Coordinates of C-alpha atoms and ligand atoms in Angstrom, one line a residue:
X1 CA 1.3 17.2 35.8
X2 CA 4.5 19.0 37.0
X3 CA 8.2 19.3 35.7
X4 CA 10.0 18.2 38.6
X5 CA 14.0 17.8 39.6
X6 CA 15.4 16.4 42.6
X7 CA 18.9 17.1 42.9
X8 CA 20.1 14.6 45.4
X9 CA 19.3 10.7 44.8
X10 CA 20.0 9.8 48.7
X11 CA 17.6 8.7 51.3
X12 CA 15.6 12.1 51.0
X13 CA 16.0 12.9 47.0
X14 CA 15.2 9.3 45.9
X15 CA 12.1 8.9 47.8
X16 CA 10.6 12.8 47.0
X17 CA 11.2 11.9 43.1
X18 CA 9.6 8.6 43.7
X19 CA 6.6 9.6 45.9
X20 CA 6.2 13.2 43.6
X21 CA 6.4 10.6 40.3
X22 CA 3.8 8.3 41.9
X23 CA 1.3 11.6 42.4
X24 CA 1.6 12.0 38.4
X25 CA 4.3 14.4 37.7
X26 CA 7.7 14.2 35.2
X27 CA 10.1 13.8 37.8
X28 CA 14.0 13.8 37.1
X29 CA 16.3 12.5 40.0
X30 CA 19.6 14.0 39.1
X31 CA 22.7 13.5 41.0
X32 CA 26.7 13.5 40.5
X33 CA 27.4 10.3 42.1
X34 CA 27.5 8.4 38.3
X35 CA 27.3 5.0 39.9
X36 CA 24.3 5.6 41.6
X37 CA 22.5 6.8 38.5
X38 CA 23.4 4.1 36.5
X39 CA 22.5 1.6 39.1
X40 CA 19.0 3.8 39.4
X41 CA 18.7 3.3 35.8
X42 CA 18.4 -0.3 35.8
X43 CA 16.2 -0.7 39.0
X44 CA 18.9 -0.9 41.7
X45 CA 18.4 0.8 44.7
X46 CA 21.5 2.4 46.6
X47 CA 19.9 2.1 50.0
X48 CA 17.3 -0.6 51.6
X49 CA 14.5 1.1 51.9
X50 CA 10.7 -1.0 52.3
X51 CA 8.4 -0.1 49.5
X52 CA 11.5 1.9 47.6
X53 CA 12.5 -0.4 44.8
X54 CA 8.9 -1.1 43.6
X55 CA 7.6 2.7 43.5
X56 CA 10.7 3.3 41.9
X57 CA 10.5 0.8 38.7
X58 CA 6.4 1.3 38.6
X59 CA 7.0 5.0 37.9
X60 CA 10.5 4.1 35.6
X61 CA 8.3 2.0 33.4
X62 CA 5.4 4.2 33.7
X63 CA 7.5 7.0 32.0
X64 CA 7.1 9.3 34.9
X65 CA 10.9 9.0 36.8
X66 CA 14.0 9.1 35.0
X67 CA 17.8 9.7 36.4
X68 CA 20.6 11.3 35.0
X69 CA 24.1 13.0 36.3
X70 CA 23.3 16.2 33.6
X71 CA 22.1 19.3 35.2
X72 CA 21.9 20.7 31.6
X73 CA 19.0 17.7 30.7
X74 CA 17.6 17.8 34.1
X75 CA 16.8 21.6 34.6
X76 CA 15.6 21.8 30.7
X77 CA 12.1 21.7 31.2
X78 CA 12.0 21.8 34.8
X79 CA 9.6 24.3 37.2
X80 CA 10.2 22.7 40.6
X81 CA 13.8 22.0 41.7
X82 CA 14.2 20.4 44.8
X83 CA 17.3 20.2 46.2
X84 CA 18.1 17.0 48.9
X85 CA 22.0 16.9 49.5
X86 CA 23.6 15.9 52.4
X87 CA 24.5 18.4 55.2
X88 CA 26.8 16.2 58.0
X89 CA 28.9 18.1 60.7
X90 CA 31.8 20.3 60.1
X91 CA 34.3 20.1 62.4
X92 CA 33.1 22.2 65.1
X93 CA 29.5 20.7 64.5
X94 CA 28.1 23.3 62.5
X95 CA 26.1 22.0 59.3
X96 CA 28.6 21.5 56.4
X97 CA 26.9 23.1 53.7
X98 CA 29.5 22.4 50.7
X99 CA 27.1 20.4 48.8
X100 CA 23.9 22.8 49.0
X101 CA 26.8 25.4 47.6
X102 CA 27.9 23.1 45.1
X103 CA 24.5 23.0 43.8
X104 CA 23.5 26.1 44.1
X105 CA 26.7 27.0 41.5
X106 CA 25.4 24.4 39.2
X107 CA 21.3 25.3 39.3
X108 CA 22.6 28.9 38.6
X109 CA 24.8 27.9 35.5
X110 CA 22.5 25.7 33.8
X111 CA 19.0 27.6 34.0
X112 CA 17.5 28.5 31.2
X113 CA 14.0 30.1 32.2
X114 CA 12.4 30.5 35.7
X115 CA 12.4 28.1 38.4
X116 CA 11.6 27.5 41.6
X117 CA 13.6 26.0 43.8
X118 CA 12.6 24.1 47.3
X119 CA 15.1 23.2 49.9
X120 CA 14.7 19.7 51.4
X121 CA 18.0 19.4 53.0
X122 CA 18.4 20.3 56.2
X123 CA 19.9 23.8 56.5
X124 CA 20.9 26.4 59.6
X125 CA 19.2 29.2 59.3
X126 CA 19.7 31.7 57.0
X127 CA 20.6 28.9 53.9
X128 CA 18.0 30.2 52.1
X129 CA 18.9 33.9 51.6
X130 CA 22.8 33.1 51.3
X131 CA 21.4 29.7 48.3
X132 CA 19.9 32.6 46.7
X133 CA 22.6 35.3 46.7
X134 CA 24.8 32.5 45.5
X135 CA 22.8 31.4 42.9
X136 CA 22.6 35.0 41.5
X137 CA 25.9 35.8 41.5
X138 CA 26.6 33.1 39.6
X139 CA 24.2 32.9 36.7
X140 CA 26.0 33.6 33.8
X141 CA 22.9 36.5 32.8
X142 CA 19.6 37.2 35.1
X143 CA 16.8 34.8 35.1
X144 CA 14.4 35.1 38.1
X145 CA 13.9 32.4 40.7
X146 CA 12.2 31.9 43.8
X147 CA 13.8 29.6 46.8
X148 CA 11.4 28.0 49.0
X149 CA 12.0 25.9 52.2
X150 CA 10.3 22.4 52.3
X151 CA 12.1 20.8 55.3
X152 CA 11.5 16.8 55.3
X153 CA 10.3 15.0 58.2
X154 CA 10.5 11.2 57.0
X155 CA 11.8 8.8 59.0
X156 CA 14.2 6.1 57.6
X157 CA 12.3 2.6 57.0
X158 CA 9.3 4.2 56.8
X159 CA 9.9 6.6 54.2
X160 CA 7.9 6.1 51.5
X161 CA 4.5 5.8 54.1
X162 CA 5.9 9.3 55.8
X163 CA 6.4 10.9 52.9
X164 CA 2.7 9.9 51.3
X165 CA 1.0 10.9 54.4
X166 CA 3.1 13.7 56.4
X167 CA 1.9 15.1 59.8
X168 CA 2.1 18.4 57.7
X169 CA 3.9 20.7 55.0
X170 CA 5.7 23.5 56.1
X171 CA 7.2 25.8 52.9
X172 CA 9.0 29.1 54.4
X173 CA 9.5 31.5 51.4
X174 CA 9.7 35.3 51.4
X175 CA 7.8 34.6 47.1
X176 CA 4.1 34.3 48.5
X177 CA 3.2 32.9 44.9
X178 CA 6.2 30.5 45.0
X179 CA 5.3 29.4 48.0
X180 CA 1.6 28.9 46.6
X181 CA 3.1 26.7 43.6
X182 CA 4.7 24.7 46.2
X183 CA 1.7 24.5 47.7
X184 CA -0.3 23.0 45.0
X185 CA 2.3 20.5 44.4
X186 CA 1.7 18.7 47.9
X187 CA -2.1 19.0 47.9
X188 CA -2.5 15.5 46.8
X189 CA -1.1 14.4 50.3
X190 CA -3.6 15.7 51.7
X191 CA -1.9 17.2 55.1
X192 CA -2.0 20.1 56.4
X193 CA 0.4 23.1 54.9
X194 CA 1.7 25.4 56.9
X195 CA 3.3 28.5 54.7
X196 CA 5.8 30.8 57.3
X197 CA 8.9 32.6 56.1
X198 CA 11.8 31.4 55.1
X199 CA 13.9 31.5 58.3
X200 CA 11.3 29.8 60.2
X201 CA 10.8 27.0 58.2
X202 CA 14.0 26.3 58.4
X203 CA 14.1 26.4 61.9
X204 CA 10.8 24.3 62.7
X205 CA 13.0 21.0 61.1
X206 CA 15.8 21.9 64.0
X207 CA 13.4 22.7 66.3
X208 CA 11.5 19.3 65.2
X209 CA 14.4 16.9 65.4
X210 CA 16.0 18.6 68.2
X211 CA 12.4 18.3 70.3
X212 CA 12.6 14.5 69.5
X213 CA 16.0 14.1 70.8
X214 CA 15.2 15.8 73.7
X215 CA 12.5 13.4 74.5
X216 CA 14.5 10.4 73.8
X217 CA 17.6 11.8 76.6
X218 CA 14.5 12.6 78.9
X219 CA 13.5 8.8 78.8
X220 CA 16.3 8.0 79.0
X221 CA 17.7 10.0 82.2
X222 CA 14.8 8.8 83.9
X223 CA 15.5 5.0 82.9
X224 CA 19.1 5.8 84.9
X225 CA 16.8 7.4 88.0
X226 CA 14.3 4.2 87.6
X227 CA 17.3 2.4 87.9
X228 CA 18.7 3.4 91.2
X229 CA 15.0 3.6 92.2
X230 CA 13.7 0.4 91.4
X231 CA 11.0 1.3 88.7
X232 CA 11.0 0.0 85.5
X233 CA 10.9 2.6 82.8
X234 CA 9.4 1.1 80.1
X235 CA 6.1 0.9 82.1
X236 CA 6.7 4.2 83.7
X237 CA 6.7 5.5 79.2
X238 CA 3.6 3.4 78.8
X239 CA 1.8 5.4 81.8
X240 CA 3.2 9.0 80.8
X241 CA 2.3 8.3 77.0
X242 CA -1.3 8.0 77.7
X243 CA -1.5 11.4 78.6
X244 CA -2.1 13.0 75.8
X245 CA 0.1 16.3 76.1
X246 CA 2.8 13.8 76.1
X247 CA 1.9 11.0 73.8
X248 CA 3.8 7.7 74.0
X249 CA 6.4 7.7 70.7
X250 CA 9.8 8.9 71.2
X251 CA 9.9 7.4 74.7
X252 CA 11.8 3.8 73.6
X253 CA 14.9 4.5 76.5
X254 CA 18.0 2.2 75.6
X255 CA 20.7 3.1 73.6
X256 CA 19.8 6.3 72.6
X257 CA 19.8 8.4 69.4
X258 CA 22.1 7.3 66.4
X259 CA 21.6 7.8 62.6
X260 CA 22.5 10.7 60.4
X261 CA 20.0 13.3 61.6
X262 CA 19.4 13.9 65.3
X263 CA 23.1 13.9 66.1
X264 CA 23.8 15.9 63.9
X265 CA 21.3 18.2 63.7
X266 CA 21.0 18.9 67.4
X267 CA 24.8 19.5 67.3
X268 CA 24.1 22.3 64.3
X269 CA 21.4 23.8 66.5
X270 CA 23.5 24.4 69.4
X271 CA 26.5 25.5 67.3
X272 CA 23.7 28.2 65.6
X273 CA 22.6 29.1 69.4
X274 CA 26.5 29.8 70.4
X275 CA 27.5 31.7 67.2
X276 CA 24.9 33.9 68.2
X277 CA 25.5 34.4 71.8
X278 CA 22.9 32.2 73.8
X279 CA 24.0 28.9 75.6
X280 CA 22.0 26.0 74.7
X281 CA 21.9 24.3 78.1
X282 CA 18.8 21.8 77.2
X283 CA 20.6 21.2 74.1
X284 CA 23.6 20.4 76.3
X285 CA 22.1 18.1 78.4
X286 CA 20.5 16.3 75.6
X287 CA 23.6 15.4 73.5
X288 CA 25.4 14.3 77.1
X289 CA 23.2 12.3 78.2
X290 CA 22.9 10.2 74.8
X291 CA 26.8 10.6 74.7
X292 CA 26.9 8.4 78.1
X293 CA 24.4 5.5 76.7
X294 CA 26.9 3.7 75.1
X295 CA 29.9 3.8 77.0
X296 CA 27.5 2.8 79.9
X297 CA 26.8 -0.8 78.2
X298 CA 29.6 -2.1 77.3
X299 CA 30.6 -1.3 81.3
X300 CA 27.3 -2.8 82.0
X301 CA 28.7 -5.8 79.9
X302 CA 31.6 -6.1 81.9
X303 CA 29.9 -6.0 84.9
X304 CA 27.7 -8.8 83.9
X305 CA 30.8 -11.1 82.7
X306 CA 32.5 -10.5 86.1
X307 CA 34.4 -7.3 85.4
X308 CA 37.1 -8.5 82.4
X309 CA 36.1 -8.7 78.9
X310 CA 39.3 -10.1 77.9
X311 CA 38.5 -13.1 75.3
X312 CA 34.9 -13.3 75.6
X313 CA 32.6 -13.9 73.0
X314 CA 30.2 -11.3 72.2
X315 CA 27.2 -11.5 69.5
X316 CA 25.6 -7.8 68.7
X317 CA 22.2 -8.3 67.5
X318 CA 21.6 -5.2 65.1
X319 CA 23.7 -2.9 63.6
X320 CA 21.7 -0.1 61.9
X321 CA 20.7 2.6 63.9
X322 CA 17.4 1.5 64.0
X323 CA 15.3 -1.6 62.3
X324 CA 14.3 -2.0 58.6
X325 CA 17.0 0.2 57.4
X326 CA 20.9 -0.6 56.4
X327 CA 22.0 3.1 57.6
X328 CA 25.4 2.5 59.3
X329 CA 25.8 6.5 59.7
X330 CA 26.3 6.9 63.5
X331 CA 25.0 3.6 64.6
X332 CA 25.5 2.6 68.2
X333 CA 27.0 -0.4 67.1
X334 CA 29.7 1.0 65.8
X335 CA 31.1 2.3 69.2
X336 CA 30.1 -0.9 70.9
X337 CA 31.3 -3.0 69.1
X338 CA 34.5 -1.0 68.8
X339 CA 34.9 -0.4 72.8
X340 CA 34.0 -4.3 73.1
X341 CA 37.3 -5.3 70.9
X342 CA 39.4 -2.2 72.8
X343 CA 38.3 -4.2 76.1
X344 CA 39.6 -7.8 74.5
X345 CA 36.2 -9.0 73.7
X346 CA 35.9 -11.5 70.5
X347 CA 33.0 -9.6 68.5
X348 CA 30.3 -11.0 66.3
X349 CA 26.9 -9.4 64.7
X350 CA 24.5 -10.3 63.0
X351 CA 21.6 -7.7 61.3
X352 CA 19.3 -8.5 58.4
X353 CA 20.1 -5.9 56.4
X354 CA 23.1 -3.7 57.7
X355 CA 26.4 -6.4 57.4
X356 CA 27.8 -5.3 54.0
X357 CA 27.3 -1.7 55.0
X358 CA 28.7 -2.4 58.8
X359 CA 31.7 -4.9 57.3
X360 CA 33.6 -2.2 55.7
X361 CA 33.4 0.1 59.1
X362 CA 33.5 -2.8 61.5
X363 CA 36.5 -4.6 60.5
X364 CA 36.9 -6.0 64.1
X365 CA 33.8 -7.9 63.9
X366 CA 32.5 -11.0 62.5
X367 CA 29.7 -11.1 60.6
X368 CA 27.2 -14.3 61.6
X369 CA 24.5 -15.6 59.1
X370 CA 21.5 -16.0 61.6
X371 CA 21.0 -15.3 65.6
X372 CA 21.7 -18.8 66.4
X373 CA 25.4 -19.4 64.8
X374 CA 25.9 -16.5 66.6
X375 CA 24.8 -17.8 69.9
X376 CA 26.9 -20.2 69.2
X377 CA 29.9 -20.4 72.1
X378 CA 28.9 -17.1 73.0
X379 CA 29.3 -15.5 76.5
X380 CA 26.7 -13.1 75.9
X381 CA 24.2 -11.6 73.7
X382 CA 23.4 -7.5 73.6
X383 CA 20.3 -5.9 71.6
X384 CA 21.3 -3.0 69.9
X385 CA 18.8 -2.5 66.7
X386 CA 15.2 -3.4 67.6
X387 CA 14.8 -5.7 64.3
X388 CA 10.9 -7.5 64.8
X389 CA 12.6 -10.9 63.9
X390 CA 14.6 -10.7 67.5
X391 CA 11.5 -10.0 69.2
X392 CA 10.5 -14.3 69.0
X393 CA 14.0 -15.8 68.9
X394 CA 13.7 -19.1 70.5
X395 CA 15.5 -18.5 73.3
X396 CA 15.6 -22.4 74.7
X397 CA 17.8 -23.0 71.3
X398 CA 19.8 -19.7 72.1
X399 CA 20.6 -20.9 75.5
X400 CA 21.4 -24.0 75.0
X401 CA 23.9 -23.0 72.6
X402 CA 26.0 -20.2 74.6
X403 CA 29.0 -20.7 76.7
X404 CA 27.4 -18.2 79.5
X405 CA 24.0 -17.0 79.8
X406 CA 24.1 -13.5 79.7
X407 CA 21.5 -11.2 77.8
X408 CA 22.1 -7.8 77.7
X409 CA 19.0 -5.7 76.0
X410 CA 19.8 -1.9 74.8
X411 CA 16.7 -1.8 73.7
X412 CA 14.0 -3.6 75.7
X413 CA 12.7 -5.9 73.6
X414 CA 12.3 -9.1 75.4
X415 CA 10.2 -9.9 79.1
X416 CA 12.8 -10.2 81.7
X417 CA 10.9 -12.4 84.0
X418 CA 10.6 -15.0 80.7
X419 CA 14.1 -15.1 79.7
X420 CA 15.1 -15.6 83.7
X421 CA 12.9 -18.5 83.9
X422 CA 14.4 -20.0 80.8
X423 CA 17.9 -19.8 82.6
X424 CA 19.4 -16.2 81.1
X425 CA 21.1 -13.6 83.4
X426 CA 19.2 -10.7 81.7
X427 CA 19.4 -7.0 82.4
X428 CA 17.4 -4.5 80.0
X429 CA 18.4 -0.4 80.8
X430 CA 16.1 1.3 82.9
X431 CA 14.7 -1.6 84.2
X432 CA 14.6 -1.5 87.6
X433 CA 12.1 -3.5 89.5
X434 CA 11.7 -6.2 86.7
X435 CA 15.3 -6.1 85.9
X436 CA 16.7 -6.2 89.2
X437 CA 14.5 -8.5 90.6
X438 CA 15.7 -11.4 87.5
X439 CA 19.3 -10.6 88.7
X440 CA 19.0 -10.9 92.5
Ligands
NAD501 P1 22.5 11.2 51.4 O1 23.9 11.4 51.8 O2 21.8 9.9 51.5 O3 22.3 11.7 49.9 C1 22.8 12.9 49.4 C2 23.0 12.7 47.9 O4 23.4 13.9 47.3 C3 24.1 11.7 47.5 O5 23.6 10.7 46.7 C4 25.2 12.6 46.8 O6 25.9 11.9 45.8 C5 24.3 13.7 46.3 N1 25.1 14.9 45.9 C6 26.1 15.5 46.6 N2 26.5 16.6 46.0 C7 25.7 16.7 44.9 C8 25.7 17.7 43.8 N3 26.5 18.7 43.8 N4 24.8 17.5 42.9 C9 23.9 16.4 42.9 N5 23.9 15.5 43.8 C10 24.8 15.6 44.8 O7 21.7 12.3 52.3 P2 20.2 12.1 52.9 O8 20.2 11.2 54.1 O9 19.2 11.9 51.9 O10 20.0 13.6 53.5 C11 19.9 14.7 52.7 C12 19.4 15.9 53.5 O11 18.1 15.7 54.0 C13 20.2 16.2 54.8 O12 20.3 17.6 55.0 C14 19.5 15.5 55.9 O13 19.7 16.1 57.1 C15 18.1 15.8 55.4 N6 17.1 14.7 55.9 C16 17.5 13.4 55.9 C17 16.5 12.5 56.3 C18 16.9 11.0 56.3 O14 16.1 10.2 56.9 N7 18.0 10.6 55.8 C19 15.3 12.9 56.7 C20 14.9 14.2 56.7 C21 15.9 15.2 56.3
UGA502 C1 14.5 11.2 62.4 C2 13.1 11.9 62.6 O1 12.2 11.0 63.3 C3 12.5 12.3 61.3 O2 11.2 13.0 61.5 C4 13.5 13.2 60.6 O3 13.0 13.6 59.3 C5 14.8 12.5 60.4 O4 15.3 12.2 61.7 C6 15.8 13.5 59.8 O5 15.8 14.6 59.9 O6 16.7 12.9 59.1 P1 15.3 8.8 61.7 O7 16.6 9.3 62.2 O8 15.2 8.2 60.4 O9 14.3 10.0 61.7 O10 14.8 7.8 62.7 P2 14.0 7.8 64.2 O11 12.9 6.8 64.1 O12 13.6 9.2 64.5 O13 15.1 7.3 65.1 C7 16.3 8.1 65.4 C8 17.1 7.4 66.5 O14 16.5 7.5 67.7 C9 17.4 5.9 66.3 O15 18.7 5.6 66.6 C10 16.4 5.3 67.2 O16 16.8 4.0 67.6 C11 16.4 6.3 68.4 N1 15.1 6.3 69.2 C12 14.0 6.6 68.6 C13 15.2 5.9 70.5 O17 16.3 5.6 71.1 N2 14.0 6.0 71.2 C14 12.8 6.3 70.7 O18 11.8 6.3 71.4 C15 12.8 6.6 69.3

């Protein structure tokens, strides 16, 4: 058993105290946001996250988590201090790293013997060395540390599964024992650990999420080829993911990449590339090309409603940035819905989980109880979070209860030949055989 902090109770922070708590260590979730800790503090989760609430309370009752807005109680007894804060854009899209400074000040004030910390937030390279200089120039008298880099690779609504069984570990430290420690710690998941410097650890997560991205703009400029074409590319992703050099995730083409990482973080990478000199074409391509998804729908939209949007009745089904979470950072939905009331349409949503979060961005839009009130009247329907409960709507209901017909699927859920029969204009992206053939 391990004394453990984890400064940061966000998406990252309060599922590495959770999971690290569940593997039998003292783990303290600490962060400055007071509303958050007292809400942690009686079992009420800031995010919707599957499986989070109940690993949470098991390990709160179990003695093992605790929360608490004092860095002076929370770095007491502690060995391990991971740090998870938030890291969005700057203005120019480099990584603000305000927060990670912030906490480097208060780690280096409130030590009291030798620590380790571990960098979970995602961090340009480099953010290690300067965390360190900062936290040295600010302790008030030397204690020795060590920084190690622990980049996170879970995925939102699956995080508790992707942070119990990671595809690996990668610690970057220039503290070979420190990085050992670390080591030990994620044993227990029983993945492999990969233990480089510093400055490349840091860069495998960019490299990581920027990789992903890529593949998601490459589906997805070969949906708009499979288009004009007439292939459909959903098939053409099941055929190339067999291979297994290419594998078949991260090749869903729709509405592209949202969320609070891969726009973000492919943005930082390019900035890092152009501070230094080098032009980061790929990375160029990539962000244009999930840039034009959503613009391209809601002029897909128009097409489909006879070229004017003014005054018709649009229901968005989804509005996270992907299913079983209620993230709202950098949705789709968000500049859909937003372009659809510019053009004059009347917008409704509905999403299982993401309304509250969505109702304070989305102003615009009305929020619908179930699919089927929102069908209701409605000119036309457009997929925008692939939620499993849209998968089997029943679609003879749906129909029967819109003004027009029109289906509009950013995300290529549904059989196009199926919902034709049953009377819908339908059109999914990328889909040009199947999809063309419904509309002709
Ligand atoms: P988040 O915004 O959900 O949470 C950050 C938390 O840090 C907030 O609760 C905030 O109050 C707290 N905080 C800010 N300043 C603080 C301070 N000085 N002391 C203590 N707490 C402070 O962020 P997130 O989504 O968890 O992301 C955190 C980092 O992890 C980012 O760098 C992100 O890129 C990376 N990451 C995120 C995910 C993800 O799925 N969200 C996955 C992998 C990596
Ligand atoms: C992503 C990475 O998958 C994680 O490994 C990483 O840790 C995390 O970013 C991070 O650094 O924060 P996440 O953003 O939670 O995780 O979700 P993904 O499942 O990767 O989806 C990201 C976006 O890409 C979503 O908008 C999703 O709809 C879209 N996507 C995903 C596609 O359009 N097509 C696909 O084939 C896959």
């Amino acid at each position: 058993m391990k004394n453990i902090t984890v400064i940061g109770t966000g998406y990252v922070g309060i599922v590495t105290a959770a999971v690290f708590a569940d593997l039998g260590n003292r783990v303290i979730g600490l962060d400055i946001n007071e509303e958050k800790i007292e809400n942690l503090k009686r079992g009420i989760m800031p995010i919707y996250e599957p499986g989070l609430e109940e690993i949470v309370c098991r390990n709160m009752r179990a003695g093992r988590l605790s929360f608490t807005t004092s860095y002076a109680e929370a770095l007491k007894e502690c060995e391990f201090c991971f740090i998870g804060v938030g890291t969005p854009s700057g203005v120019d899209g480099e990584a603000d790293l305000q927060y990670v400074e912030a906490v480097a000040i208060s780690i280096a004030k409130h030590m009291t013997h030798p620590l380790i910390i571990i960098n979970k937030s995602t961090v340009p390279v480099g953010t290690g060395d300067w965390v360190a200089e900062i936290v040295k120039k600010h302790q008030p008298s030397p204690i020795p540390f060590s920084v190690v880099s622990c980049p996170e690779f879970l995925r939102e609504g699956s995080a508790i599964a992707d942070c119990l069984n990671p595809h690996r570990t990668v610690l970057g430290s220039l503290d070979r024992e420190a990085a050992e420690k670390v080591a030990q710690l994620h044993l227990p998941l029983r993945a492999p650990i990969m233990i480089t410097d510093l400055r490349t650890a840091e860069m495998i997560k960019y490299a990581s999420n920027a990789f992903l991205a890529t593949k998601i703009s490459f589906i997805n400029e070969i949906a708009n080829i499979c288009e004009a074409l007439g292939a459909d590319v959903k098939e053409v992703a099941v055929g190339m993911g067999y291979d297994k050099r290419i594998g078949p995730q991260f090749l869903e083409a729709g509405l592209g990449y949202g969320g609070s990482c891969f726009p973000k973080d492919v943005k930082a990478l390019a900035y890092m590339a152009a501070e230094k000199g080098r032009h980061p074409q790929l990375l160029e391509a990539v962000m244009a090309i999930n840039n034009d998804r959503r613009p391209m729908v809601v002029n897909r939209l128009k097409e489909m409603l006879g070229g004017d949007l003014r005054g018709k009745v649009v229901g968005l089904l989804g509005l996270a940035f992907k299913p079983n979470t209620d993230d709202m950072r950098d949705a789709p939905s968000i500049d859909i819905a937003r372009m659809l009331d510019e053009n004059g349409a009347i917008v409704r949503a509905y999403d299982p989980v993401a309304m509250d979060a969505a109702a304070a961005i989305l102003p615009e839009v009305k929020m619908m109880p179930d699919p089927y009130t929102m069908a209701d009247g409605a000119d036309a329907l457009v997929v925008v979070t692939d939620w499993n409960e849209f998968k089997n709507l029943d679609f003879e209901r749906i129909r029967d209860l819109m003004r027009t017909h029109v289906i509009l699927d950013g995300r290529n859920i549904y059989d196009p030949a199926a919902l034709s029969e049953l009377g819908f204009r339908y059109r999914g992206l990328g889909r040009g055989y199947n999809g063309a053939r419904v509309e002709e």
